[in-house]
Structures are given as C-alpha cells and as structure tokens.
PDB file of C-alpha atoms in Angstrom:
ATOM      1  CA  ASN Q  99     -18.170 -11.413  47.258  1.00  0.00           C
ATOM      2  CA  ALA Q 100     -14.999 -12.460  48.960  1.00  0.00           C
ATOM      3  CA  GLY Q 101     -14.958 -15.761  47.233  1.00  0.00           C
ATOM      4  CA  VAL Q 102     -12.927 -18.441  49.032  1.00  0.00           C
ATOM      5  CA  THR Q 103     -10.801 -17.180  52.053  1.00  0.00           C
ATOM      6  CA  GLN Q 104      -8.269 -19.102  53.992  1.00  0.00           C
ATOM      7  CA  THR Q 105      -6.422 -18.312  57.183  1.00  0.00           C
ATOM      8  CA  PRO Q 106      -3.663 -18.145  58.180  1.00  0.00           C
ATOM      9  CA  LYS Q 107      -1.471 -17.365  55.078  1.00  0.00           C
ATOM     10  CA  PHE Q 108       1.574 -18.820  56.737  1.00  0.00           C
ATOM     11  CA  GLN Q 109       2.115 -20.958  59.720  1.00  0.00           C
ATOM     12  CA  VAL Q 110       5.156 -22.632  61.414  1.00  0.00           C
ATOM     13  CA  LEU Q 111       4.535 -25.537  63.749  1.00  0.00           C
ATOM     14  CA  LYS Q 112       6.783 -27.882  65.698  1.00  0.00           C
ATOM     15  CA  THR Q 113       6.497 -31.627  65.241  1.00  0.00           C
ATOM     16  CA  GLY Q 114       3.533 -32.960  67.279  1.00  0.00           C
ATOM     17  CA  GLN Q 115       1.570 -29.742  67.464  1.00  0.00           C
ATOM     18  CA  SER Q 116      -2.009 -29.513  66.314  1.00  0.00           C
ATOM     19  CA  MET Q 117      -3.735 -26.705  64.410  1.00  0.00           C
ATOM     20  CA  THR Q 118      -6.687 -25.931  62.260  1.00  0.00           C
ATOM     21  CA  LEU Q 119      -6.583 -24.321  58.848  1.00  0.00           C
ATOM     22  CA  GLN Q 120      -9.655 -22.325  58.200  1.00  0.00           C
ATOM     23  CA  CYS Q 121     -11.617 -22.123  54.940  1.00  0.00           C
ATOM     24  CA  ALA Q 122     -14.755 -20.098  54.195  1.00  0.00           C
ATOM     25  CA  GLN Q 123     -16.730 -19.424  51.088  1.00  0.00           C
ATOM     26  CA  ASP Q 124     -19.569 -16.907  50.474  1.00  0.00           C
ATOM     27  CA  MET Q 125     -20.857 -18.362  47.105  1.00  0.00           C
ATOM     28  CA  ASN Q 126     -23.348 -20.862  48.548  1.00  0.00           C
ATOM     29  CA  HIS Q 127     -21.417 -23.699  46.882  1.00  0.00           C
ATOM     30  CA  GLU Q 128     -22.329 -27.275  47.904  1.00  0.00           C
ATOM     31  CA  TYR Q 129     -18.889 -28.807  47.383  1.00  0.00           C
ATOM     32  CA  MET Q 130     -15.738 -27.962  49.145  1.00  0.00           C
ATOM     33  CA  SER Q 131     -12.372 -29.651  49.048  1.00  0.00           C
ATOM     34  CA  TRP Q 132      -8.882 -29.579  50.519  1.00  0.00           C
ATOM     35  CA  TYR Q 133      -5.720 -30.118  48.530  1.00  0.00           C
ATOM     36  CA  ARG Q 134      -2.119 -30.069  49.169  1.00  0.00           C
ATOM     37  CA  GLN Q 135       0.558 -28.955  46.720  1.00  0.00           C
ATOM     38  CA  ASP Q 136       3.999 -30.199  46.797  1.00  0.00           C
ATOM     39  CA  PRO Q 137       6.763 -29.512  44.207  1.00  0.00           C
ATOM     40  CA  GLY Q 138       6.435 -31.808  41.143  1.00  0.00           C
ATOM     41  CA  MET Q 139       3.260 -33.584  42.604  1.00  0.00           C
ATOM     42  CA  GLY Q 140       0.485 -31.358  41.418  1.00  0.00           C
ATOM     43  CA  LEU Q 141      -2.511 -31.043  43.718  1.00  0.00           C
ATOM     44  CA  ARG Q 142      -3.466 -34.071  45.876  1.00  0.00           C
ATOM     45  CA  LEU Q 143      -6.958 -34.301  47.321  1.00  0.00           C
ATOM     46  CA  ILE Q 144      -6.968 -34.701  51.185  1.00  0.00           C
ATOM     47  CA  HIS Q 145     -10.676 -34.546  52.008  1.00  0.00           C
ATOM     48  CA  TYR Q 146     -13.868 -33.160  50.464  1.00  0.00           C
ATOM     49  CA  SER Q 147     -17.430 -32.538  51.226  1.00  0.00           C
ATOM     50  CA  VAL Q 148     -20.587 -32.665  49.134  1.00  0.00           C
ATOM     51  CA  GLY Q 149     -22.682 -30.689  51.592  1.00  0.00           C
ATOM     52  CA  ALA Q 150     -23.086 -29.791  55.265  1.00  0.00           C
ATOM     53  CA  GLY Q 151     -22.649 -32.827  57.463  1.00  0.00           C
ATOM     54  CA  ILE Q 152     -21.092 -34.906  54.696  1.00  0.00           C
ATOM     55  CA  THR Q 153     -17.398 -35.552  54.196  1.00  0.00           C
ATOM     56  CA  ASP Q 154     -15.165 -38.167  52.553  1.00  0.00           C
ATOM     57  CA  GLN Q 155     -11.586 -38.982  52.243  1.00  0.00           C
ATOM     58  CA  GLY Q 156      -9.499 -38.203  49.205  1.00  0.00           C
ATOM     59  CA  GLU Q 157      -6.061 -39.492  48.050  1.00  0.00           C
ATOM     60  CA  VAL Q 158      -4.028 -38.500  51.133  1.00  0.00           C
ATOM     61  CA  PRO Q 159      -6.312 -38.210  54.212  1.00  0.00           C
ATOM     62  CA  ASN Q 160      -3.941 -39.644  56.889  1.00  0.00           C
ATOM     63  CA  GLY Q 161      -3.045 -37.176  59.704  1.00  0.00           C
ATOM     64  CA  TYR Q 162      -5.903 -34.818  58.795  1.00  0.00           C
ATOM     65  CA  ASN Q 163      -9.394 -34.373  59.983  1.00  0.00           C
ATOM     66  CA  VAL Q 164     -12.389 -32.383  58.660  1.00  0.00           C
ATOM     67  CA  SER Q 165     -15.956 -31.515  59.461  1.00  0.00           C
ATOM     68  CA  ARG Q 166     -18.620 -29.442  57.634  1.00  0.00           C
ATOM     69  CA  SER Q 167     -21.207 -28.068  60.050  1.00  0.00           C
ATOM     70  CA  THR Q 168     -22.281 -25.236  57.764  1.00  0.00           C
ATOM     71  CA  THR Q 169     -22.327 -24.643  54.064  1.00  0.00           C
ATOM     72  CA  GLU Q 170     -19.847 -21.837  54.347  1.00  0.00           C
ATOM     73  CA  ASP Q 171     -17.086 -23.413  56.427  1.00  0.00           C
ATOM     74  CA  PHE Q 172     -14.792 -26.354  55.931  1.00  0.00           C
ATOM     75  CA  PRO Q 173     -11.876 -26.413  58.449  1.00  0.00           C
ATOM     76  CA  LEU Q 174      -8.899 -28.799  58.099  1.00  0.00           C
ATOM     77  CA  ARG Q 175      -7.297 -30.088  61.352  1.00  0.00           C
ATOM     78  CA  LEU Q 176      -3.776 -31.358  61.652  1.00  0.00           C
ATOM     79  CA  LEU Q 177      -3.934 -33.759  64.640  1.00  0.00           C
ATOM     80  CA  SER Q 178      -0.225 -34.158  65.327  1.00  0.00           C
ATOM     81  CA  ALA Q 179       1.945 -32.220  62.765  1.00  0.00           C
ATOM     82  CA  ALA Q 180       4.752 -34.060  61.018  1.00  0.00           C
ATOM     83  CA  PRO Q 181       7.590 -32.676  58.790  1.00  0.00           C
ATOM     84  CA  SER Q 182       6.001 -34.643  55.811  1.00  0.00           C
ATOM     85  CA  GLN Q 183       2.986 -32.273  56.170  1.00  0.00           C
ATOM     86  CA  THR Q 184       5.087 -29.292  55.172  1.00  0.00           C
ATOM     87  CA  SER Q 185       3.192 -28.086  52.142  1.00  0.00           C
ATOM     88  CA  VAL Q 186       0.913 -25.369  50.640  1.00  0.00           C
ATOM     89  CA  TYR Q 187      -2.737 -26.212  51.353  1.00  0.00           C
ATOM     90  CA  PHE Q 188      -5.537 -25.026  49.109  1.00  0.00           C
ATOM     91  CA  CYS Q 189      -9.185 -24.991  49.787  1.00  0.00           C
ATOM     92  CA  ALA Q 190     -11.666 -24.935  46.928  1.00  0.00           C
ATOM     93  CA  SER Q 191     -15.453 -24.843  46.370  1.00  0.00           C
ATOM     94  CA  SER Q 192     -17.693 -25.553  43.472  1.00  0.00           C
ATOM     95  CA  ARG Q 193     -21.391 -25.831  42.592  1.00  0.00           C
ATOM     96  CA  ARG Q 194     -23.418 -28.943  42.444  1.00  0.00           C
ATOM     97  CA  MET Q 195     -24.485 -28.682  38.895  1.00  0.00           C
ATOM     98  CA  THR Q 196     -23.495 -30.650  35.883  1.00  0.00           C
ATOM     99  CA  GLY Q 197     -21.260 -28.596  33.617  1.00  0.00           C
ATOM    100  CA  GLN Q 198     -20.625 -26.145  36.428  1.00  0.00           C
ATOM    101  CA  GLU Q 199     -17.920 -28.035  38.258  1.00  0.00           C
ATOM    102  CA  THR Q 200     -15.375 -25.199  38.112  1.00  0.00           C
ATOM    103  CA  GLN Q 201     -13.270 -25.202  41.262  1.00  0.00           C
ATOM    104  CA  TYR Q 202     -12.787 -21.751  42.985  1.00  0.00           C
ATOM    105  CA  PHE Q 203      -9.668 -21.749  44.998  1.00  0.00           C
ATOM    106  CA  GLY Q 204      -8.550 -19.850  48.045  1.00  0.00           C
ATOM    107  CA  PRO Q 205      -5.089 -18.158  48.189  1.00  0.00           C
ATOM    108  CA  GLY Q 206      -3.507 -20.906  50.109  1.00  0.00           C
ATOM    109  CA  THR Q 207      -1.824 -21.589  53.440  1.00  0.00           C
ATOM    110  CA  ARG Q 208       1.825 -22.189  53.498  1.00  0.00           C
ATOM    111  CA  LEU Q 209       2.677 -24.579  56.378  1.00  0.00           C
ATOM    112  CA  LEU Q 210       6.109 -25.452  57.615  1.00  0.00           C
ATOM    113  CA  VAL Q 211       6.546 -28.207  60.220  1.00  0.00           C
ATOM    114  CA  LEU Q 212       9.940 -28.313  61.975  1.00  0.00           C
TER     115      LEU Q 212
ATOM    116  CA  GLY D  82      -9.991 -44.431  39.020  1.00  0.00           C
ATOM    117  CA  ASN D  83      -9.596 -41.172  37.249  1.00  0.00           C
ATOM    118  CA  SER D  84      -6.211 -39.750  36.237  1.00  0.00           C
ATOM    119  CA  VAL D  85      -4.680 -36.858  34.404  1.00  0.00           C
ATOM    120  CA  THR D  86      -1.311 -36.944  32.598  1.00  0.00           C
ATOM    121  CA  GLN D  87       0.380 -33.731  31.505  1.00  0.00           C
ATOM    122  CA  MET D  88       3.413 -33.314  29.376  1.00  0.00           C
ATOM    123  CA  GLU D  89       6.555 -33.017  31.529  1.00  0.00           C
ATOM    124  CA  GLY D  90       8.033 -29.570  32.030  1.00  0.00           C
ATOM    125  CA  PRO D  91       9.286 -27.061  32.492  1.00  0.00           C
ATOM    126  CA  VAL D  92       8.733 -25.345  29.196  1.00  0.00           C
ATOM    127  CA  THR D  93      10.699 -22.341  28.064  1.00  0.00           C
ATOM    128  CA  LEU D  94       9.721 -20.223  25.089  1.00  0.00           C
ATOM    129  CA  SER D  95      10.525 -16.958  23.466  1.00  0.00           C
ATOM    130  CA  GLU D  96       7.862 -14.252  23.242  1.00  0.00           C
ATOM    131  CA  GLU D  97       5.431 -14.787  20.302  1.00  0.00           C
ATOM    132  CA  ALA D  98       6.296 -18.443  20.031  1.00  0.00           C
ATOM    133  CA  PHE D  99       3.494 -21.146  19.755  1.00  0.00           C
ATOM    134  CA  LEU D 100       2.549 -23.021  22.852  1.00  0.00           C
ATOM    135  CA  THR D 101       1.223 -26.586  23.185  1.00  0.00           C
ATOM    136  CA  ILE D 102       0.869 -28.421  26.503  1.00  0.00           C
ATOM    137  CA  ASN D 103      -0.339 -31.923  26.087  1.00  0.00           C
ATOM    138  CA  CYS D 104      -2.961 -33.431  28.507  1.00  0.00           C
ATOM    139  CA  THR D 105      -4.500 -36.814  28.357  1.00  0.00           C
ATOM    140  CA  TYR D 106      -6.987 -38.276  30.834  1.00  0.00           C
ATOM    141  CA  THR D 107      -8.586 -41.521  32.057  1.00  0.00           C
ATOM    142  CA  ALA D 108     -12.063 -41.370  33.443  1.00  0.00           C
ATOM    143  CA  THR D 109     -14.914 -43.820  34.048  1.00  0.00           C
ATOM    144  CA  GLY D 110     -17.751 -41.583  33.069  1.00  0.00           C
ATOM    145  CA  TYR D 111     -18.206 -38.298  31.032  1.00  0.00           C
ATOM    146  CA  PRO D 112     -16.161 -35.682  32.866  1.00  0.00           C
ATOM    147  CA  SER D 113     -15.827 -31.927  32.282  1.00  0.00           C
ATOM    148  CA  LEU D 114     -12.242 -30.908  31.484  1.00  0.00           C
ATOM    149  CA  PHE D 115     -10.408 -27.874  32.690  1.00  0.00           C
ATOM    150  CA  TRP D 116      -7.325 -25.919  32.370  1.00  0.00           C
ATOM    151  CA  TYR D 117      -6.275 -23.865  35.435  1.00  0.00           C
ATOM    152  CA  VAL D 118      -3.409 -21.404  35.802  1.00  0.00           C
ATOM    153  CA  GLN D 119      -1.439 -20.575  38.863  1.00  0.00           C
ATOM    154  CA  TYR D 120       0.671 -17.380  39.179  1.00  0.00           C
ATOM    155  CA  PRO D 121       3.441 -17.212  41.753  1.00  0.00           C
ATOM    156  CA  GLY D 122       2.214 -17.085  45.383  1.00  0.00           C
ATOM    157  CA  GLU D 123      -1.464 -17.464  44.343  1.00  0.00           C
ATOM    158  CA  GLY D 124      -4.129 -20.113  44.149  1.00  0.00           C
ATOM    159  CA  LEU D 125      -5.331 -21.730  40.994  1.00  0.00           C
ATOM    160  CA  GLN D 126      -7.771 -19.887  38.813  1.00  0.00           C
ATOM    161  CA  LEU D 127      -9.844 -21.239  35.840  1.00  0.00           C
ATOM    162  CA  LEU D 128      -8.409 -20.592  32.451  1.00  0.00           C
ATOM    163  CA  LEU D 129     -10.872 -22.523  30.213  1.00  0.00           C
ATOM    164  CA  LYS D 130     -13.214 -25.510  30.244  1.00  0.00           C
ATOM    165  CA  ALA D 131     -15.049 -27.895  28.126  1.00  0.00           C
ATOM    166  CA  THR D 132     -18.046 -29.886  29.313  1.00  0.00           C
ATOM    167  CA  LYS D 133     -18.545 -32.459  26.439  1.00  0.00           C
ATOM    168  CA  ALA D 134     -16.883 -34.015  23.609  1.00  0.00           C
ATOM    169  CA  ASP D 135     -15.872 -31.841  20.675  1.00  0.00           C
ATOM    170  CA  ASP D 136     -16.401 -28.645  22.822  1.00  0.00           C
ATOM    171  CA  LYS D 137     -13.644 -25.986  22.522  1.00  0.00           C
ATOM    172  CA  GLY D 138     -12.793 -23.869  25.515  1.00  0.00           C
ATOM    173  CA  SER D 139     -11.062 -20.631  24.874  1.00  0.00           C
ATOM    174  CA  ASN D 140      -9.880 -17.637  26.930  1.00  0.00           C
ATOM    175  CA  LYS D 141      -7.203 -14.920  26.611  1.00  0.00           C
ATOM    176  CA  GLY D 142      -5.928 -16.545  23.402  1.00  0.00           C
ATOM    177  CA  PHE D 143      -5.655 -19.955  24.810  1.00  0.00           C
ATOM    178  CA  GLU D 144      -7.638 -22.843  23.319  1.00  0.00           C
ATOM    179  CA  ALA D 145      -8.321 -26.534  24.136  1.00  0.00           C
ATOM    180  CA  THR D 146     -10.585 -29.013  22.431  1.00  0.00           C
ATOM    181  CA  TYR D 147     -12.251 -31.909  24.243  1.00  0.00           C
ATOM    182  CA  ARG D 148     -11.191 -34.987  22.237  1.00  0.00           C
ATOM    183  CA  LYS D 149     -13.011 -38.057  23.472  1.00  0.00           C
ATOM    184  CA  GLU D 150     -11.528 -40.402  20.826  1.00  0.00           C
ATOM    185  CA  THR D 151      -7.974 -39.665  22.005  1.00  0.00           C
ATOM    186  CA  THR D 152      -8.905 -38.774  25.562  1.00  0.00           C
ATOM    187  CA  SER D 153      -7.028 -35.524  25.240  1.00  0.00           C
ATOM    188  CA  PHE D 154      -7.397 -31.800  26.122  1.00  0.00           C
ATOM    189  CA  HIS D 155      -4.232 -30.117  24.843  1.00  0.00           C
ATOM    190  CA  LEU D 156      -3.699 -26.488  25.592  1.00  0.00           C
ATOM    191  CA  GLU D 157      -2.598 -24.218  22.707  1.00  0.00           C
ATOM    192  CA  LYS D 158      -1.834 -20.535  22.199  1.00  0.00           C
ATOM    193  CA  GLY D 159      -0.619 -19.006  19.046  1.00  0.00           C
ATOM    194  CA  SER D 160       1.691 -16.281  20.461  1.00  0.00           C
ATOM    195  CA  VAL D 161       2.714 -16.327  24.040  1.00  0.00           C
ATOM    196  CA  GLN D 162       3.703 -13.226  26.036  1.00  0.00           C
ATOM    197  CA  VAL D 163       5.990 -12.859  29.048  1.00  0.00           C
ATOM    198  CA  SER D 164       2.851 -12.351  31.233  1.00  0.00           C
ATOM    199  CA  ASP D 165       1.770 -15.910  30.383  1.00  0.00           C
ATOM    200  CA  SER D 166       4.533 -17.302  32.540  1.00  0.00           C
ATOM    201  CA  ALA D 167       2.889 -19.479  35.140  1.00  0.00           C
ATOM    202  CA  VAL D 168       2.081 -23.102  36.091  1.00  0.00           C
ATOM    203  CA  TYR D 169      -0.640 -24.659  34.096  1.00  0.00           C
ATOM    204  CA  PHE D 170      -2.827 -27.495  35.417  1.00  0.00           C
ATOM    205  CA  CYS D 171      -5.054 -29.845  33.431  1.00  0.00           C
ATOM    206  CA  ALA D 172      -7.965 -31.358  35.422  1.00  0.00           C
ATOM    207  CA  LEU D 173     -11.168 -33.312  35.150  1.00  0.00           C
ATOM    208  CA  SER D 174     -14.354 -33.442  37.267  1.00  0.00           C
ATOM    209  CA  GLU D 175     -17.010 -36.014  36.969  1.00  0.00           C
ATOM    210  CA  PRO D 176     -20.673 -34.786  37.382  1.00  0.00           C
ATOM    211  CA  ASN D 177     -21.896 -34.686  40.947  1.00  0.00           C
ATOM    212  CA  ALA D 178     -18.496 -36.039  42.251  1.00  0.00           C
ATOM    213  CA  GLY D 179     -17.742 -32.974  44.309  1.00  0.00           C
ATOM    214  CA  LYS D 180     -14.000 -33.196  43.539  1.00  0.00           C
ATOM    215  CA  SER D 181     -11.416 -32.844  40.763  1.00  0.00           C
ATOM    216  CA  THR D 182      -8.467 -34.793  39.596  1.00  0.00           C
ATOM    217  CA  PHE D 183      -5.387 -32.669  38.641  1.00  0.00           C
ATOM    218  CA  GLY D 184      -2.279 -33.288  36.480  1.00  0.00           C
ATOM    219  CA  ASP D 185       1.113 -32.460  38.041  1.00  0.00           C
ATOM    220  CA  GLY D 186       1.238 -29.077  36.427  1.00  0.00           C
ATOM    221  CA  THR D 187       3.506 -27.593  33.677  1.00  0.00           C
ATOM    222  CA  THR D 188       5.656 -24.645  34.299  1.00  0.00           C
ATOM    223  CA  LEU D 189       5.795 -22.153  31.395  1.00  0.00           C
ATOM    224  CA  THR D 190       8.492 -19.544  31.227  1.00  0.00           C
ATOM    225  CA  VAL D 191       8.285 -17.009  28.418  1.00  0.00           C
ATOM    226  CA  LYS D 192      11.445 -14.911  27.768  1.00  0.00           C
ATOM    227  CA  PRO D 193      11.446 -11.598  26.093  1.00  0.00           C
TER     228      PRO D 193
END
C-alpha cells in the first residue's frame, strides 16, 4: 500500500493564480482531512470529509475549496492564491471506527505564494 | 469546542536525559488521545495513542497515560537519544468526528 500520497511536493505560485493540491489514499478510509502547518501554530484544519460526497469546513476554510467524488481522492483547490497561503499542506485519512481514529498523513506539499 | 495545549518549547536535552512533554486537553465528549511525531521534511506519524481513561499508550520507550481527572496526556521517556530529535504533537479525536484537534507542537533537540 502507498498509504496517503500528495502531489506536488513543492509549488511556487504568483498572487492570484489558482491551483489544485492532489491527495489520494489506498486504505479505503472513510475520513479525509486537509491541514496547513505554519511555524509556531501547529496544524490547523482547513476542510474535512466523512465520506464521498460529504465535506465540511474546518478552522481556516477561507480561500480553499474541496470536493470528494470518490473514497480515494480529496483534492484541495486554491481559488486565488495569496501570500498568506504560503504554508505546508498535509492531507490525512482515518477509519470510521471508534478507537481507530489514528490519522495517516501524506508527506506534505510546500507552497510558496509570491 | 475542543482544544489541546502543549508545553511551550523548544526543549533541549542531553542524551540519556528524562523527557516530559506536558499536554492537556478540553473536549466535550470522550475522545481518543494521540501523540504524533514529525521528523524534518516529513509528515506526521503516530507515536502512541490511548482510547479511554487510564489507558497507557507506549511505543519505542515513550509512554503517556490518559488521565481524565486532570484532562492530561503527558509524554514521557526515561532516556532520550539523539534520534528522538523531532517535533511532537499531542492531539485528540472524538468518535465519528472525522477530524482531529492538534496542539502547537513541541520541538525536541537531543544533544550527544
């Protein structure tokens, strides 16, 4: 199993550009999430999904869009990039089973917005 | 809402020293508690977990006990190694919530 994969590993954008960060998992996990990691601020939840066709906002959803058409994929779209979105983005997945909520993380996408 | 508070870092220790990283939480229900570790340039990976009160999670010499009465899940290791240098995150997850709440992370540096 590849686990959770993310592409690209690194991206540079200009202010106003749009892009999609890809995330896929092959563990048949029901739950998937997107976090951003900034120095000194831990991980902040952007959006999450409890199953195909179901998404919800997290702590910092503004400027981001998600959809979940399949169990495996959960792309994150930046609609109009801003320098404040410079960060490291992590995708994670977990099972829908009480006591098995361990999050499995991808390797991250480092995004720089100029 | 839920929250996780970790002791402020960074923490610098000499090899073979005792490690404690404090973690307290606020939750509305009965969450599972986790410690994750992040090595440079990588994503987070599970270090240990506990799913109910008084459970002790352990892995690679690290331990943490789920204390409901003090809402705490402190991470301990008796003798740290240079290879333990990393960022440690405390986290909680409510059943069927589909998401986790993380602390700000504590950077541990172990010097030879």
